[in-house]
GROMACS .gro file of C-alpha atoms in nm:
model
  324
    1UNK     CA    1   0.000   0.000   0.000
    2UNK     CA    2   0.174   0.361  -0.095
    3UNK     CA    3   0.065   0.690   0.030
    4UNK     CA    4   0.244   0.982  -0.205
    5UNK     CA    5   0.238   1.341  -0.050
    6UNK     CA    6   0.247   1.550  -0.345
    7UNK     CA    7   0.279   1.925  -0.228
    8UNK     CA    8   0.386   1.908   0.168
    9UNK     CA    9   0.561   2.153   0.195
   10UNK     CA   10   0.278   2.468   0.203
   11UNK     CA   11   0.185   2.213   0.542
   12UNK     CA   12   0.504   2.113   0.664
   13UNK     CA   13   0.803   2.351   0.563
   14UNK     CA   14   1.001   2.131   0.842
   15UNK     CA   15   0.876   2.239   1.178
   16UNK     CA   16   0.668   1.939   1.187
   17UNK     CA   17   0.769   1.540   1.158
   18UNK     CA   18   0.665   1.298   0.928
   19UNK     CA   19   0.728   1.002   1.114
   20UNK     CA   20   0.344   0.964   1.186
   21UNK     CA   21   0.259   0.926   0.841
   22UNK     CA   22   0.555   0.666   0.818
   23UNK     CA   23   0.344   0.432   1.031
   24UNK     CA   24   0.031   0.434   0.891
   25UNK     CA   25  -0.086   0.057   0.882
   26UNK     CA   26  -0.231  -0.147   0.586
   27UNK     CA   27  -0.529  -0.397   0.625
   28UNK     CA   28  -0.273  -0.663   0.605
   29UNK     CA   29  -0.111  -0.538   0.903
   30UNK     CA   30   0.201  -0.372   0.720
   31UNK     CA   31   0.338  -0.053   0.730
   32UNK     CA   32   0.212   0.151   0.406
   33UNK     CA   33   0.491   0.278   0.153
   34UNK     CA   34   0.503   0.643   0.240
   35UNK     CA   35   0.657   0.931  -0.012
   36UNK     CA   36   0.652   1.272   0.030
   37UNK     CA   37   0.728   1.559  -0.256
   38UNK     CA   38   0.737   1.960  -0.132
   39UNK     CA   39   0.588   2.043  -0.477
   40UNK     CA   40   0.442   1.886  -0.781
   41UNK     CA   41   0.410   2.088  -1.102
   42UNK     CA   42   0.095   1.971  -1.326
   43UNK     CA   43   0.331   1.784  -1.574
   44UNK     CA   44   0.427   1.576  -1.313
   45UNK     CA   45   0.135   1.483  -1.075
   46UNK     CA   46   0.054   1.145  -1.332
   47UNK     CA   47   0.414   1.025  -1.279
   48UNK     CA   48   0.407   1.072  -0.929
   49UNK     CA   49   0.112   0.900  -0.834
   50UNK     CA   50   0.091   0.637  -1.126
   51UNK     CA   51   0.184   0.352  -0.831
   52UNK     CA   52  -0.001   0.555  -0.505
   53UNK     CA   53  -0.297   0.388  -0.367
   54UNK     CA   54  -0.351   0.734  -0.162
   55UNK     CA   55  -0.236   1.021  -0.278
   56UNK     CA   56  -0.255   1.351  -0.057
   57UNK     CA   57  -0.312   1.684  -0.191
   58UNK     CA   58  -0.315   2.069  -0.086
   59UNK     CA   59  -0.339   2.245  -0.394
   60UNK     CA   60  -0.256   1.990  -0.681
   61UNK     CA   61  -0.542   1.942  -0.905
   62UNK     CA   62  -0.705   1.615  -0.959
   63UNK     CA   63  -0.860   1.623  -1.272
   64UNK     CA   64  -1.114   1.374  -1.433
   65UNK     CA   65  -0.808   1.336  -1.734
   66UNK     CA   66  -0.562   1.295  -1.424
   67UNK     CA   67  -0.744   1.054  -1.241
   68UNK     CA   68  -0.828   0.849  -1.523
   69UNK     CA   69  -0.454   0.780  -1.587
   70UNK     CA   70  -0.410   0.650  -1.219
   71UNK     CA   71  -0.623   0.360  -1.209
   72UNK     CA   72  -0.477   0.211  -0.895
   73UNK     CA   73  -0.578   0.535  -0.715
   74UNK     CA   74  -0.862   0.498  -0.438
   75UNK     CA   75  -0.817   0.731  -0.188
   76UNK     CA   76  -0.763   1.100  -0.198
   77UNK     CA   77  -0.698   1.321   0.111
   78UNK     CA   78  -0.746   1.698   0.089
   79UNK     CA   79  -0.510   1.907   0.332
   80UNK     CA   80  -0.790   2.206   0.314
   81UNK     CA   81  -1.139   2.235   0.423
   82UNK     CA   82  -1.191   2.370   0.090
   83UNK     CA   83  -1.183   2.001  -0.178
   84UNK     CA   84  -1.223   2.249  -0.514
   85UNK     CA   85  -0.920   2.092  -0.651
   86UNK     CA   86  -1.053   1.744  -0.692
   87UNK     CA   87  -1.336   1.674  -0.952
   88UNK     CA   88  -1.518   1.505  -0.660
   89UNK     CA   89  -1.816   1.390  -0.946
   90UNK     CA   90  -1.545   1.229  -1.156
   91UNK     CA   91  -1.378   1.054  -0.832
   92UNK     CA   92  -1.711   0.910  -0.707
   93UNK     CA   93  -1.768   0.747  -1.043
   94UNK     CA   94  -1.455   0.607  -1.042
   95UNK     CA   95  -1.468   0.474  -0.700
   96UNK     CA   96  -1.267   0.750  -0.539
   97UNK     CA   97  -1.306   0.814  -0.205
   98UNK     CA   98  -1.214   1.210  -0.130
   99UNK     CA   99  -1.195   1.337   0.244
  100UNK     CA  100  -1.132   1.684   0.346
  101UNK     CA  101  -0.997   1.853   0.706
  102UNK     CA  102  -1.302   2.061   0.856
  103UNK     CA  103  -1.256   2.300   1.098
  104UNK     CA  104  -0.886   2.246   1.144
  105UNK     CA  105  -0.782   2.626   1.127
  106UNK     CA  106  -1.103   2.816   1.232
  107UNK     CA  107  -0.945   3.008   1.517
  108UNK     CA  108  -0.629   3.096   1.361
  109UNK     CA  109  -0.868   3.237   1.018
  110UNK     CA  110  -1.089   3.426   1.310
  111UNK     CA  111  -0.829   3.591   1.406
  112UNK     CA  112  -0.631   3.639   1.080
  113UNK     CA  113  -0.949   3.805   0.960
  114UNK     CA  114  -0.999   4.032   1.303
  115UNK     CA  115  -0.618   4.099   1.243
  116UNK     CA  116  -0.641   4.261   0.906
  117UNK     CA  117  -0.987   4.484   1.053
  118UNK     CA  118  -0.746   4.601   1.305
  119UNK     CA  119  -0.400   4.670   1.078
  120UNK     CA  120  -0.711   4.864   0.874
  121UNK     CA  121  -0.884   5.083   1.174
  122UNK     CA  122  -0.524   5.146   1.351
  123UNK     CA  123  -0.265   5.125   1.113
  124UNK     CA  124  -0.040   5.050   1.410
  125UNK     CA  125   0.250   4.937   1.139
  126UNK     CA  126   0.290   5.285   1.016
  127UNK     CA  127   0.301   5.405   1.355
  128UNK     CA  128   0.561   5.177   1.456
  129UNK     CA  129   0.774   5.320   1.165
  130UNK     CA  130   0.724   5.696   1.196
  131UNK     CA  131   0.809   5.646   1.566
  132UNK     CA  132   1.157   5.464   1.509
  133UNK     CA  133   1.245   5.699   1.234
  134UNK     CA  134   1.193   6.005   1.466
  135UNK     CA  135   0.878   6.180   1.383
  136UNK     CA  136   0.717   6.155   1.745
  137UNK     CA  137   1.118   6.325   1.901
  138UNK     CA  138   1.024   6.572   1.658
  139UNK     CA  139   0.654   6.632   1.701
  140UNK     CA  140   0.537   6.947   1.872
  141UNK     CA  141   0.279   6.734   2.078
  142UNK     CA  142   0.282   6.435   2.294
  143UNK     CA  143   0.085   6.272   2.041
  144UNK     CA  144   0.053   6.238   1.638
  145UNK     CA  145  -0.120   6.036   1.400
  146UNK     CA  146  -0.002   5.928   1.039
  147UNK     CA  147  -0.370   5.787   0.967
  148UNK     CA  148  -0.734   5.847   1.060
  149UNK     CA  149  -0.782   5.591   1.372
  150UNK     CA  150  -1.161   5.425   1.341
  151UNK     CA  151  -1.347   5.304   1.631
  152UNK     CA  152  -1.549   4.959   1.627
  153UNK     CA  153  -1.795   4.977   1.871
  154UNK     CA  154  -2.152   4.992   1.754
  155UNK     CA  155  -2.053   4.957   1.380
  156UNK     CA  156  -2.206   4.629   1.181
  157UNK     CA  157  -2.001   4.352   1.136
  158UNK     CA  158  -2.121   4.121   0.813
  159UNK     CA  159  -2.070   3.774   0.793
  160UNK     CA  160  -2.132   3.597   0.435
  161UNK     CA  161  -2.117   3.253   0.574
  162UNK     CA  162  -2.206   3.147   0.925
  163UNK     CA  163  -1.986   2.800   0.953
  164UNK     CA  164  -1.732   2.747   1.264
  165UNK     CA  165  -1.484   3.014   1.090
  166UNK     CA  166  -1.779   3.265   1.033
  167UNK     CA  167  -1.934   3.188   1.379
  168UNK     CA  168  -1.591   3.235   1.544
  169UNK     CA  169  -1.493   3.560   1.380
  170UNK     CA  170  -1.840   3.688   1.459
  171UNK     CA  171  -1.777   3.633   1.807
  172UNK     CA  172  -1.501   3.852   1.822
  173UNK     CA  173  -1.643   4.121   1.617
  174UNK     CA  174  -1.907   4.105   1.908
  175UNK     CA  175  -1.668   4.111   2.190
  176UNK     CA  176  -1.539   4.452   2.039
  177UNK     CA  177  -1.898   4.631   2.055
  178UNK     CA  178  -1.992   4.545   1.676
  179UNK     CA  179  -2.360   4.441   1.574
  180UNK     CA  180  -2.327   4.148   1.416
  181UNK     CA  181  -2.577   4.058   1.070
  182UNK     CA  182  -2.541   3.766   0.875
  183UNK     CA  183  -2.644   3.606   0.562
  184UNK     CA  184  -2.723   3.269   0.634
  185UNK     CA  185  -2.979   2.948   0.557
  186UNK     CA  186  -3.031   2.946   0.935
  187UNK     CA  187  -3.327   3.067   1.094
  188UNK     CA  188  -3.300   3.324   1.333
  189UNK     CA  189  -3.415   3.054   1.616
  190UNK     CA  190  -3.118   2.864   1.543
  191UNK     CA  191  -2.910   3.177   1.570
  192UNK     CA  192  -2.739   3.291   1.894
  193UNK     CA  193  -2.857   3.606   2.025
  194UNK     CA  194  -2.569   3.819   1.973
  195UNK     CA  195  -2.648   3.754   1.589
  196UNK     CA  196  -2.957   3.915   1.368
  197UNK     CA  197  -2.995   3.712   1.013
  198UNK     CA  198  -3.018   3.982   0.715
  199UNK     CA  199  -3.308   3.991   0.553
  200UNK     CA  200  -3.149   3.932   0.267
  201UNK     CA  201  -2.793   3.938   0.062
  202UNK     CA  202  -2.792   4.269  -0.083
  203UNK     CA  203  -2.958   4.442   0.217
  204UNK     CA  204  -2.605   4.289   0.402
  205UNK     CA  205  -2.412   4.445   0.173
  206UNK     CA  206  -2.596   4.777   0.188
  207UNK     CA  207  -2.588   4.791   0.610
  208UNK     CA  208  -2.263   4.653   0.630
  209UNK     CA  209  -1.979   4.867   0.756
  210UNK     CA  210  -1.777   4.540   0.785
  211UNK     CA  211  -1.828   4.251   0.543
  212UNK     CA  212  -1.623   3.915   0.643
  213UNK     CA  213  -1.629   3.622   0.367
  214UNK     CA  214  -1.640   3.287   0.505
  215UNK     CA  215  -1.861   3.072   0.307
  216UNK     CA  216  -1.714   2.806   0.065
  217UNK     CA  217  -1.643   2.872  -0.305
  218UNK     CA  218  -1.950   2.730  -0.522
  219UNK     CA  219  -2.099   2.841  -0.866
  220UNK     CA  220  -2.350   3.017  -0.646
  221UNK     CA  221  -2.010   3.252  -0.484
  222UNK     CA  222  -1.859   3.243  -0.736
  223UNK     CA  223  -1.789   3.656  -0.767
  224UNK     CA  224  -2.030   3.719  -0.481
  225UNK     CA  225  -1.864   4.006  -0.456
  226UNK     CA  226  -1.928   4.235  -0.772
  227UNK     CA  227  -1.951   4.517  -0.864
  228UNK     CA  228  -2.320   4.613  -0.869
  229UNK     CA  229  -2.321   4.477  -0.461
  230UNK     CA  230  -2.007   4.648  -0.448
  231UNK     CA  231  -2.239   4.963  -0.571
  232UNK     CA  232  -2.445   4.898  -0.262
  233UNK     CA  233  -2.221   4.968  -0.036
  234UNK     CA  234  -2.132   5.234   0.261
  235UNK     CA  235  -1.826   5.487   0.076
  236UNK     CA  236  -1.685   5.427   0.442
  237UNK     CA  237  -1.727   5.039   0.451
  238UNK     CA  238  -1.432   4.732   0.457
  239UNK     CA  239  -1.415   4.395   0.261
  240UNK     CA  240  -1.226   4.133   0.476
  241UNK     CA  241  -1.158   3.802   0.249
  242UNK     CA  242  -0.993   3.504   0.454
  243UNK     CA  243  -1.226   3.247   0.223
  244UNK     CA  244  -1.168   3.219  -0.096
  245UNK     CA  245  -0.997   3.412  -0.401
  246UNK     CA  246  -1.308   3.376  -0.658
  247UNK     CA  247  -1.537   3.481  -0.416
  248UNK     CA  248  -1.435   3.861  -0.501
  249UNK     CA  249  -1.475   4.013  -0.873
  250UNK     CA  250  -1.081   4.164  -0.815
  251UNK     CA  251  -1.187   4.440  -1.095
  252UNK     CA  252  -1.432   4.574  -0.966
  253UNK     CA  253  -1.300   4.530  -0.572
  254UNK     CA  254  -0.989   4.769  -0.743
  255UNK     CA  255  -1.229   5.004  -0.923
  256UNK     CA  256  -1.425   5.062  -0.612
  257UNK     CA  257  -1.127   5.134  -0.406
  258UNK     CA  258  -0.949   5.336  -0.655
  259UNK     CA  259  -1.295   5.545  -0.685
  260UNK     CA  260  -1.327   5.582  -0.353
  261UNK     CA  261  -1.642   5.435  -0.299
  262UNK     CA  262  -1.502   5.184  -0.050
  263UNK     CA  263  -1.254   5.280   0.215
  264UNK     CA  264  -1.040   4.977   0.236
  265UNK     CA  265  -0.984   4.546   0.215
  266UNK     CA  266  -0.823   4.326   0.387
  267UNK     CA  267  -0.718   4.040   0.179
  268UNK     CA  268  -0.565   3.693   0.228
  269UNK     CA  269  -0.679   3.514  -0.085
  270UNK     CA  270  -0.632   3.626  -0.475
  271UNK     CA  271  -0.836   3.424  -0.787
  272UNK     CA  272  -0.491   3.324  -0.871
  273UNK     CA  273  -0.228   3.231  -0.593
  274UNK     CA  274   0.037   3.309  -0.617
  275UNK     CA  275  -0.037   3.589  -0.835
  276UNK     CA  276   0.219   3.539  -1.133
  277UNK     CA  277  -0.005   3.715  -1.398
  278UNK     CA  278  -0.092   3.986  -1.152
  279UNK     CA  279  -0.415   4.101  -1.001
  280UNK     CA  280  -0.581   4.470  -0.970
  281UNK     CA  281  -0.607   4.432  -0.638
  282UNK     CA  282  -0.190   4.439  -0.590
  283UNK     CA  283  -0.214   4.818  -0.685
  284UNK     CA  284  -0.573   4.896  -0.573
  285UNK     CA  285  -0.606   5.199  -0.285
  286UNK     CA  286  -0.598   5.068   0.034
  287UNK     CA  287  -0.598   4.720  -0.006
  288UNK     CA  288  -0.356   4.507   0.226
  289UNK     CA  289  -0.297   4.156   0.139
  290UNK     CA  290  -0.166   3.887   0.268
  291UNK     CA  291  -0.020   3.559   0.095
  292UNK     CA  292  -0.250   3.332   0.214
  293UNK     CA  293  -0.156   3.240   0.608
  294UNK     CA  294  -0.468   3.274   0.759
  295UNK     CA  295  -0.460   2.868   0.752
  296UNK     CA  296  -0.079   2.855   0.854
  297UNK     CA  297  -0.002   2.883   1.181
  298UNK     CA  298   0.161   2.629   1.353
  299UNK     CA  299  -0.116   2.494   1.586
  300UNK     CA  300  -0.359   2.478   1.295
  301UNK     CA  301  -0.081   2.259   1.082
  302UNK     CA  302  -0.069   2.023   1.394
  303UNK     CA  303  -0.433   1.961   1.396
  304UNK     CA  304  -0.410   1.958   1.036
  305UNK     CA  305  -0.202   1.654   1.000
  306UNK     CA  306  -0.330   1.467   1.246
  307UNK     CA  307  -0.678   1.472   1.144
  308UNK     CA  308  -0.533   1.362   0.808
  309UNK     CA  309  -0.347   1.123   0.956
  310UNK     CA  310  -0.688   1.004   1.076
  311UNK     CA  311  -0.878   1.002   0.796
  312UNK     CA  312  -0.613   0.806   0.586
  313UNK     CA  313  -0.594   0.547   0.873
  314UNK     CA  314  -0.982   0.571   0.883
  315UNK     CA  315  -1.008   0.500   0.568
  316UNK     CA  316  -0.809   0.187   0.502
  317UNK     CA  317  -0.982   0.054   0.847
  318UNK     CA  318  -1.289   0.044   0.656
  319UNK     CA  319  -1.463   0.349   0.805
  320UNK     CA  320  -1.370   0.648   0.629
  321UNK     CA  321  -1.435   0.996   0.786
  322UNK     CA  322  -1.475   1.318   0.634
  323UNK     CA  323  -1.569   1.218   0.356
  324UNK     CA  324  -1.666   1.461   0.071
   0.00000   0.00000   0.00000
């Protein structure tokens, strides 16, 4: 039995072992064949996993063409909560199974997300640097500002996606005085009370003075962001993206902060990663991006792995988990 990791590294740049995945046990009782690769370019993923019985992914694509030219392939584990790189239709009918890792990193994403409202409202990196280069010795008060600081409290935080990760960064939102709205299939029963269900999607996008994206990336959210809901919109209002890349229309994100008719985004996900043909967004007004890390922080890499680990094992016990 082989297991082939084809892109660790984005999990596992070396701070944690792979010694767990080395003694993953077969049916028969053996240890499986384990091989791991830090990156796989397209032209090479076939190759790779032509022998794999279980082949791992983060962000290698499994194609219906790929997958039909690895017929010993049964198993494939997602190391994301988001599976959009496996044709999960063409896997099924080829006897596929496909698991994913849900609600591995939703604190670290909460905060990530809460992280780039804050860098936004206080700016407290270009403080940092006018202080060390001498502007507040020089200042004629005891106090200066290189930005406008914005209070919280009592603005409305929007959630597009009420999940663990959407719940969780709603919570804090809450804890720092915001009222909370959220587009959501819950009821409002099923809702805790520190959150009020929008009435609907584009009267969240016209109350918002916060909107968070956390929902998964469908046909349906596909560009739920656009520019006619951007045209909705508070002048005065932020976009926070810790989901997905193709959730956002990145034109007309850029337009509207280049017109001024947004203030500012936070950003940890682009429609292409990395962004080798360049996005609008890179040169939009006020837009602060990060290279995708929401996901990345040690502790959520631990639970990561592990609950792979788990599935995989899961799996070849007879009782797979997760499964998508």
């Amino acid at each position: 039995m082989k297991i082939v990791e084809l892109d660790g590294y984005a999990a596992n740049p070396g701070d944690i072992s792979w010694q767990q995945w080395e003694n993953i046990v077969a049916p028969d009782g053996t240890t499986c064949e384990f091989v791991v690769y830090d990156r796989t370019p397209a032209n090479l993923v076939v190759e790779r996993a032509k022998d794999a019985d279980i082949a791992i992914t983060n962000k290698v694509v499994f194609s219906d063409e790929v997958m039909a030219q690895l017929p010993r392939l049964r198993y494939i584990g997602v190391l994301a909560t988001g599976y959009n790189v496996v044709d999960v239709e063409a896997a099924h009918r080829r006897g596929i199974v496909v698991t994913n890792i849900p609600a591995y990193s939703t604190a670290s994403v909460a905060q990530l997300a809460i992280a780039h409202l804050l860098h936004i409202t206080n700016n407290i990196a270009a403080h940092d640097v006018a202080v060390h280069q001498g502007q507040w010795s020089s200042c004629p008060d005891f106090s200066f500002t290189v930005s406008q600081q914005l209070e919280l409290d009592g603005k409305t935080f929007a959630v597009i996606g009420l999940g663990n990760t959407g719940m969780a960064t709603a919570r804090i939102a809450h804890a720092l005085g915001m009222k909370v709205l959220a587009y959501t299939s819950k009821e409002q029963s099923m809702l805790p009370t520190l959150i009020k269900k929008a009435s609907s999607l584009d009267s969240l996008f016209a109350e918002a003075d916060v909107l968070s994206l956390h929902c998964p990336l469908t046909t349906d959210t596909h560009h739920i962001i656009n520019a006619r809901r951007l045209a909705l919109m508070k002048p005065t209002a932020i976009i926070i993206n810790t989901g997905r890349g193709p959730l956002i229309d990145e034109q007309a994100l850029a337009d509207a902060l280049n017109e001024g008719k947004l203030l500012a985004a936070g950003i940890d996900v682009l429609e292409e990663e990395p962004p080798t043909k360049g996005s609008p967004l890179l040169t939009a007004r006020n837009c602060h991006i990060t290279p995708h890390i929401a996901w990345a922080s040690l502790a959520a890499r631990e639970r990561l792995m592990h609950i792979a680990i788990g599935n995989v094992q899961a799996f070849l016990n007879g009782s797979p988990q997760n499964v998508v």
